[in-house]
Short mmCIF file of the C-alpha atoms (twelve columns), coordinates in Angstrom:
data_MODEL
# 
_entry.id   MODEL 
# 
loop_
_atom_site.group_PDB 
_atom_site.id 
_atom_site.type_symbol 
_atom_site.label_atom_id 
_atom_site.label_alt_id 
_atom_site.label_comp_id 
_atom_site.label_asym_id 
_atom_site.label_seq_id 
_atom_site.Cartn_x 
_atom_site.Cartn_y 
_atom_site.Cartn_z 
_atom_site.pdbx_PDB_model_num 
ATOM 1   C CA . UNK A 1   -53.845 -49.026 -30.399 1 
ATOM 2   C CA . UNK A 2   -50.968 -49.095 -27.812 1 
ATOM 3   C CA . UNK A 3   -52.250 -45.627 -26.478 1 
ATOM 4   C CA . UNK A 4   -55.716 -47.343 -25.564 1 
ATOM 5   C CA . UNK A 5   -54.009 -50.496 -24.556 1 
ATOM 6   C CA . UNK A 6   -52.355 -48.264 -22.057 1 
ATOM 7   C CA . UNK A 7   -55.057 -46.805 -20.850 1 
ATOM 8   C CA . UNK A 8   -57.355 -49.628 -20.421 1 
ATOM 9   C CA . UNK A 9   -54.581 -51.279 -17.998 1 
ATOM 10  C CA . UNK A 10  -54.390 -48.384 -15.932 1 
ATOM 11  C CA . UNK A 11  -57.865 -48.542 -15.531 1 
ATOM 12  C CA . UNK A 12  -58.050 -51.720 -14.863 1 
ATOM 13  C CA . UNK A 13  -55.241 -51.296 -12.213 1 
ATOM 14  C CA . UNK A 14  -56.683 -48.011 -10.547 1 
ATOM 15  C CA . UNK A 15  -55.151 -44.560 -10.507 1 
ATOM 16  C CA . UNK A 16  -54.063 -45.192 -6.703  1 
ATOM 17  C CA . UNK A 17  -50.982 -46.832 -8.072  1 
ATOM 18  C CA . UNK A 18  -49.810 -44.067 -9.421  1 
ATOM 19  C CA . UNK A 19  -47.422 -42.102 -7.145  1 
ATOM 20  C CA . UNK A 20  -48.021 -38.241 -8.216  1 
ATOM 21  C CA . UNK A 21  -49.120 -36.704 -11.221 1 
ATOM 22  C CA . UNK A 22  -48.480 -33.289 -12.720 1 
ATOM 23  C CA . UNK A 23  -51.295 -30.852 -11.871 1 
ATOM 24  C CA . UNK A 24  -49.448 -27.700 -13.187 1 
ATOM 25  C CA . UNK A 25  -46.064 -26.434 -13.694 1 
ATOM 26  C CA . UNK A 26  -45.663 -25.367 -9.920  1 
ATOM 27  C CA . UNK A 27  -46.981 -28.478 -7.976  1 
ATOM 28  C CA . UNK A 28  -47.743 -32.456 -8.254  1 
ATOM 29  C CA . UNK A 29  -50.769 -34.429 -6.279  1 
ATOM 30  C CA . UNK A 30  -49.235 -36.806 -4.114  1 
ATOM 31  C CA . UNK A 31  -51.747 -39.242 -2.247  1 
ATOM 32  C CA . UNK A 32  -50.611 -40.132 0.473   1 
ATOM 33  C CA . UNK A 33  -49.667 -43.850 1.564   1 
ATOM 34  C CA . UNK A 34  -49.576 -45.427 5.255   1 
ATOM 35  C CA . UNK A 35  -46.104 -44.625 6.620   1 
ATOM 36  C CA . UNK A 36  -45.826 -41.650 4.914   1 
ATOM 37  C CA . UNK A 37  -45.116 -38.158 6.961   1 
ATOM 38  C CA . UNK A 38  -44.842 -34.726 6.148   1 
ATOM 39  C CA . UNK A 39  -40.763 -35.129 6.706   1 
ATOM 40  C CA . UNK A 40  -40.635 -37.884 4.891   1 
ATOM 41  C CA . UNK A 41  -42.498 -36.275 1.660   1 
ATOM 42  C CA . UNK A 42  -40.560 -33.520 2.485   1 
ATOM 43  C CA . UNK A 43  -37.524 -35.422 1.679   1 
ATOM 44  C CA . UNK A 44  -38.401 -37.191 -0.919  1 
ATOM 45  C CA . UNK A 45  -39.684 -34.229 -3.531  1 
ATOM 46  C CA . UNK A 46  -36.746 -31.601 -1.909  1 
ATOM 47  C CA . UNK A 47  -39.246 -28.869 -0.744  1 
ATOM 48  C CA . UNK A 48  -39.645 -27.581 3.203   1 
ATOM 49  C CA . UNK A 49  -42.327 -29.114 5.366   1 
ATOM 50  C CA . UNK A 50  -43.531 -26.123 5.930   1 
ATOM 51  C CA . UNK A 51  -43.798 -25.133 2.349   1 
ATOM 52  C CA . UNK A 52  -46.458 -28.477 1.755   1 
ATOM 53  C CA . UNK A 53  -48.254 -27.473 4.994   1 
ATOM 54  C CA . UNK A 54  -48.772 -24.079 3.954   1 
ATOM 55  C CA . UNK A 55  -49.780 -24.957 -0.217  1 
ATOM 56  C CA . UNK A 56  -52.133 -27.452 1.263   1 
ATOM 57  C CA . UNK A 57  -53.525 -25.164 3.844   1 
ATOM 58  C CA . UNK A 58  -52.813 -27.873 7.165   1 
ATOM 59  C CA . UNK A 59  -53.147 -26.873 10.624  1 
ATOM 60  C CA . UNK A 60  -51.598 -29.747 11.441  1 
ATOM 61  C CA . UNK A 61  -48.382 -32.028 10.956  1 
ATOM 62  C CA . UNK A 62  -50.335 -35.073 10.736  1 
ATOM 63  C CA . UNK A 63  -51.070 -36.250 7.805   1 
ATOM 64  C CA . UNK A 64  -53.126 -39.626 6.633   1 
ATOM 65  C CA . UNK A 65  -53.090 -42.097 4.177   1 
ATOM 66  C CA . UNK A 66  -55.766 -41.497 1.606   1 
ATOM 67  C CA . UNK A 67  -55.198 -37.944 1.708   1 
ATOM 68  C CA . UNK A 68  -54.371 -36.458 -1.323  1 
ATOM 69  C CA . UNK A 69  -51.690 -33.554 -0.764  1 
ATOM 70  C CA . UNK A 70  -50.346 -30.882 -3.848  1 
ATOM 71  C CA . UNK A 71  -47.156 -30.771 -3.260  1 
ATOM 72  C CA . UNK A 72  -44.723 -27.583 -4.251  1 
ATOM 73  C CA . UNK A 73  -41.864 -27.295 -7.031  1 
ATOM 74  C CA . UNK A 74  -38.658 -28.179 -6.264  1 
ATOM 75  C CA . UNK A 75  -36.413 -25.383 -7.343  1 
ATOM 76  C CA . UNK A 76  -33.992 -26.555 -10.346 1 
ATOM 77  C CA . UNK A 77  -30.177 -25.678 -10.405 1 
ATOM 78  C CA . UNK A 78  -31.139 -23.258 -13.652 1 
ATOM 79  C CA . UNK A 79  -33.854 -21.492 -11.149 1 
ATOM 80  C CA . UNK A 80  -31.212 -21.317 -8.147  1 
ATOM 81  C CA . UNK A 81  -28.805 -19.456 -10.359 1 
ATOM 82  C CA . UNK A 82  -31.496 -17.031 -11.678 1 
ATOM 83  C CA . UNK A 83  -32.659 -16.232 -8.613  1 
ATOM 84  C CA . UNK A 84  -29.162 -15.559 -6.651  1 
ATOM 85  C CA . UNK A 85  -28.914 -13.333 -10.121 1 
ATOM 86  C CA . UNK A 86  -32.057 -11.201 -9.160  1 
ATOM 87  C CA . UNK A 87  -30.873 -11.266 -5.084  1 
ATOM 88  C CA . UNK A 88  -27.735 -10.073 -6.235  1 
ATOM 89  C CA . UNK A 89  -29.063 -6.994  -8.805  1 
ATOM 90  C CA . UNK A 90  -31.920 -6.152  -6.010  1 
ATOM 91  C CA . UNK A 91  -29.919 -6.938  -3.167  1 
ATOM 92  C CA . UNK A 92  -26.315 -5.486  -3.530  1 
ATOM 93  C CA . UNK A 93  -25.107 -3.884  -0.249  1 
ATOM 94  C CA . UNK A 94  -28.081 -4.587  1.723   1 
ATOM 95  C CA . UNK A 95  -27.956 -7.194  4.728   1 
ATOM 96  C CA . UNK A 96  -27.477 -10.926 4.427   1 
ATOM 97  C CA . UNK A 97  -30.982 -11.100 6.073   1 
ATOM 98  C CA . UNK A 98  -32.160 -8.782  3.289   1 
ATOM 99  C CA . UNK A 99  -31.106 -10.965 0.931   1 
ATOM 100 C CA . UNK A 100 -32.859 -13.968 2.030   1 
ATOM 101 C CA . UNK A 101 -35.987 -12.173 2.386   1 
ATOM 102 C CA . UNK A 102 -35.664 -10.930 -0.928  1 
ATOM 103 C CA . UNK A 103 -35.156 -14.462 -2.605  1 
ATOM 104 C CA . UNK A 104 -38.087 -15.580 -0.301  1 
ATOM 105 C CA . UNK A 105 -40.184 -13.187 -2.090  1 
ATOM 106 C CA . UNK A 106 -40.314 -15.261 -5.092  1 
ATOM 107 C CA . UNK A 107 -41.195 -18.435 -3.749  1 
ATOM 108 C CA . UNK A 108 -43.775 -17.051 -1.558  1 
ATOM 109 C CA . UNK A 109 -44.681 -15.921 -4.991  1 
ATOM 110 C CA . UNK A 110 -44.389 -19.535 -6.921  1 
ATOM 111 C CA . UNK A 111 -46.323 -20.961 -3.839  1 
ATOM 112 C CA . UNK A 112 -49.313 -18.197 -3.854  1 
ATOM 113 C CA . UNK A 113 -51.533 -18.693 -6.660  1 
ATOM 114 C CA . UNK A 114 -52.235 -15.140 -7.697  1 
ATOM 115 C CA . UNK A 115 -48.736 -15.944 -9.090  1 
ATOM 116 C CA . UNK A 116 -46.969 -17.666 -11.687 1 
ATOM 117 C CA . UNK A 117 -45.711 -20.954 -11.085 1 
ATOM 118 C CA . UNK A 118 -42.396 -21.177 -11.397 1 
ATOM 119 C CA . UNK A 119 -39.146 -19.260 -10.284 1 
ATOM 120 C CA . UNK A 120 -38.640 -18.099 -14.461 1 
ATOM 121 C CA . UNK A 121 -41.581 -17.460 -14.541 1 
ATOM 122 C CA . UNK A 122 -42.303 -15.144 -11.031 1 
ATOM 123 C CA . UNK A 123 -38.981 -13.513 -12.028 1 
ATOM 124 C CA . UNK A 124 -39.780 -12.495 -15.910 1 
ATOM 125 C CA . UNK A 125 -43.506 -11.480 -15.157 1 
ATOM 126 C CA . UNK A 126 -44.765 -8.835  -17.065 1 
ATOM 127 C CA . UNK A 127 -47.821 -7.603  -16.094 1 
ATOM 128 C CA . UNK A 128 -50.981 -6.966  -17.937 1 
ATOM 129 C CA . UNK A 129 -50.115 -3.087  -17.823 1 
ATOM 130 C CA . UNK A 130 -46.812 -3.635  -19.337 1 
ATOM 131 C CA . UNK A 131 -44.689 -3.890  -16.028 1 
ATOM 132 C CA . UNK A 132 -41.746 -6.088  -15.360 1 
ATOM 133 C CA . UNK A 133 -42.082 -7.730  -11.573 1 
ATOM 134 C CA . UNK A 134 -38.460 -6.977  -11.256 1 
ATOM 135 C CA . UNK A 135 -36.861 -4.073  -12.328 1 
ATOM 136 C CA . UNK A 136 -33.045 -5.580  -13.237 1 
ATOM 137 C CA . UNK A 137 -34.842 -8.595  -16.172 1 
ATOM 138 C CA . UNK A 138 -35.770 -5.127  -17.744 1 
ATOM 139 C CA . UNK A 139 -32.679 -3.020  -17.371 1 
ATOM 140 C CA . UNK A 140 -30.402 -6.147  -17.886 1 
ATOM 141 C CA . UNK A 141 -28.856 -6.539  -14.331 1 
ATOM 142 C CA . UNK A 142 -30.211 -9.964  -14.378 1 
ATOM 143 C CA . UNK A 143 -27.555 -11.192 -16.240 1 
ATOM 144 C CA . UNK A 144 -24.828 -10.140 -13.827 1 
ATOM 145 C CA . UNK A 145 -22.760 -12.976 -12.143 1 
ATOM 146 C CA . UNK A 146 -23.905 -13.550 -8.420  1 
ATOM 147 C CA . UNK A 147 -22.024 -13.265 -5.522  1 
ATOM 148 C CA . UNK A 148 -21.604 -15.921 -3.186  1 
ATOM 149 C CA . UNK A 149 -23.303 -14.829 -0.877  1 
ATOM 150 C CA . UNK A 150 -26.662 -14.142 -2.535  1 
ATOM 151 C CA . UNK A 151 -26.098 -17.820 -3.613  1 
ATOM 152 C CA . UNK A 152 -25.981 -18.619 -0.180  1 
ATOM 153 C CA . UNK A 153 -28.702 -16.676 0.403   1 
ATOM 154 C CA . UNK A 154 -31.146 -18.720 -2.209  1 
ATOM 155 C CA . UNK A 155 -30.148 -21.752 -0.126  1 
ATOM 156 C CA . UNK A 156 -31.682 -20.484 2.981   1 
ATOM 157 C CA . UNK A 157 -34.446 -19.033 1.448   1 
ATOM 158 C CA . UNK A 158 -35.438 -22.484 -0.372  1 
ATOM 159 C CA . UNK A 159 -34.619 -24.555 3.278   1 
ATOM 160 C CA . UNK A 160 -36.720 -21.968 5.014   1 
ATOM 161 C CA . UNK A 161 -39.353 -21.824 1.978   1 
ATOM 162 C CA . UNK A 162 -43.182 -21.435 3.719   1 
ATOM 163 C CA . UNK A 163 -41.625 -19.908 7.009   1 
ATOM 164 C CA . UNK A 164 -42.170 -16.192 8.340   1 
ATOM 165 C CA . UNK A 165 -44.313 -13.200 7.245   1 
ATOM 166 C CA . UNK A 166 -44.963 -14.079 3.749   1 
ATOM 167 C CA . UNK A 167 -43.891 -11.173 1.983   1 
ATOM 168 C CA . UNK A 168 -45.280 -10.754 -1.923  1 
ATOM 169 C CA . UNK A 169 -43.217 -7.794  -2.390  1 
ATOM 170 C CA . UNK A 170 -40.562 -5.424  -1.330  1 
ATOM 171 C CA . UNK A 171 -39.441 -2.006  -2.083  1 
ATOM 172 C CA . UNK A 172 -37.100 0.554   -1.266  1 
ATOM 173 C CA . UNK A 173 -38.889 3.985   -0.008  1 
ATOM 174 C CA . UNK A 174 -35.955 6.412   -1.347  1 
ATOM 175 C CA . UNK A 175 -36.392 4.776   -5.311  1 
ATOM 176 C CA . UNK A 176 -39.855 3.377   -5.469  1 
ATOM 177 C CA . UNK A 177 -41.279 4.772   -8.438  1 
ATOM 178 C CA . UNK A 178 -45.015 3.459   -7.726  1 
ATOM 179 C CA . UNK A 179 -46.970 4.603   -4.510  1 
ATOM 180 C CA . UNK A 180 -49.379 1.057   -5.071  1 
ATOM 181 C CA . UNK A 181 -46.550 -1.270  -2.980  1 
ATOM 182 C CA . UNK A 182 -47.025 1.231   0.171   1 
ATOM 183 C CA . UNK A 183 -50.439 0.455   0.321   1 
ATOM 184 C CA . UNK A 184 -49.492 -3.089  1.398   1 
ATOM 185 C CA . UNK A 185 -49.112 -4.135  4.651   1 
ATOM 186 C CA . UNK A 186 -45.614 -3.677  6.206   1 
ATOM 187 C CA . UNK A 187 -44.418 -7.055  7.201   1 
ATOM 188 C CA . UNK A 188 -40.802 -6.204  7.946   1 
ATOM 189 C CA . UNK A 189 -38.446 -3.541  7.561   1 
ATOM 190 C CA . UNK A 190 -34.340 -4.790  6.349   1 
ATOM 191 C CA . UNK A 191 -32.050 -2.715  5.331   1 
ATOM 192 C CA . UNK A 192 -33.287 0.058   3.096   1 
ATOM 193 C CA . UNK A 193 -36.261 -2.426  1.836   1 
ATOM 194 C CA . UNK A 194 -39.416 -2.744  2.999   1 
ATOM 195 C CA . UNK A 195 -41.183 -5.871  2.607   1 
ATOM 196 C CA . UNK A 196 -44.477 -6.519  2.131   1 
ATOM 197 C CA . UNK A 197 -47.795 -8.671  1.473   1 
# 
């Protein structure tokens, strides 16, 4: 009875009250009021401006009210440590640069939508064919302690999230044991990684 009471009101009251609702794990719907700009929505949910330009396709920074706008995950202080865990097993001895572009792998990931939807879930992927998306959550080097300065790098990655070449993948050409990531186009070359999309 309370259930329908609930829903009647809201009803009665319109949806356009309603600030955001869940849409998936990933993203919310935001619709967006007078006043409201992409900095300011940037602020308020944690995620880059570029990040909600990019998952909502804008060619623009203007934004209007009545528009309704998904807007991305904010990463979650579990996720940050995760993924400074796989920059750090992936990333050991390459470039500070590499490391950022590495951890900017996975949220080009969370934001593409071939992908899963979350940080967890981008770095445990198996895929259909058996394969892990990242080599150290199968041989265990996920669970090594991060350095601080592939924490560091996670905090770049997530202020710069949306930004450059949007690379899906990256590989090293010396230990690569699948020729299918070459076939990708080359968007930049750091360290002994190539990155890719």
């Amino acid at each position: 009875m309370l259930k329908k009471t609930v829903l009647a009101f809201i009803s009665l009251i319109g949806l356009s009250l309603i600030p955001f609702s869940q849409s998936d794990a990933k993203s919310l719907t935001h619709p967006v009021q007078a006043g409201e700009s992409l900095y300011s929505l940037s602020e308020r949910y944690g995620v880059s401006k570029t990040s909600i330009q990019r998952i909502n396709e804008l060619d623009t920074k203007m934004i209007e009210a009545g528009d309704t706008l998904t807007i991305p995950a904010s990463i979650s202080a579990e996720e940050r440590e995760l993924l400074a865990s796989l920059v750090y097993a992936e990333a050991k001895g390459e470039p500070y640069a590499g490391k950022v572009a590495v951890a900017k792998v996975v949220l080009n990931r969370v934001d593409h939508p071939d992908y899963p939807n979350s940080v967890h879930d981008v770095i445990t992927q198996v895929t259909e064919t058996g394969h892990y998306a990242f080599s150290p959550v199968l041989d265990g080097a996920i669970h090594n302690e991060p350095d601080y300065e592939s924490r560091k790098a996670v905090n770049e990655a997530i202020t710069l999230r949306g930004q450059g070449q949007q690379s899906l993948y990256f590989y090293n050409p010396a230990t690569a044991t699948s020729n299918w990531v070459s076939t990708r186009e080359q968007t930049i070359v750091i360290g002994n990684h190539i990155f890719a999309r």
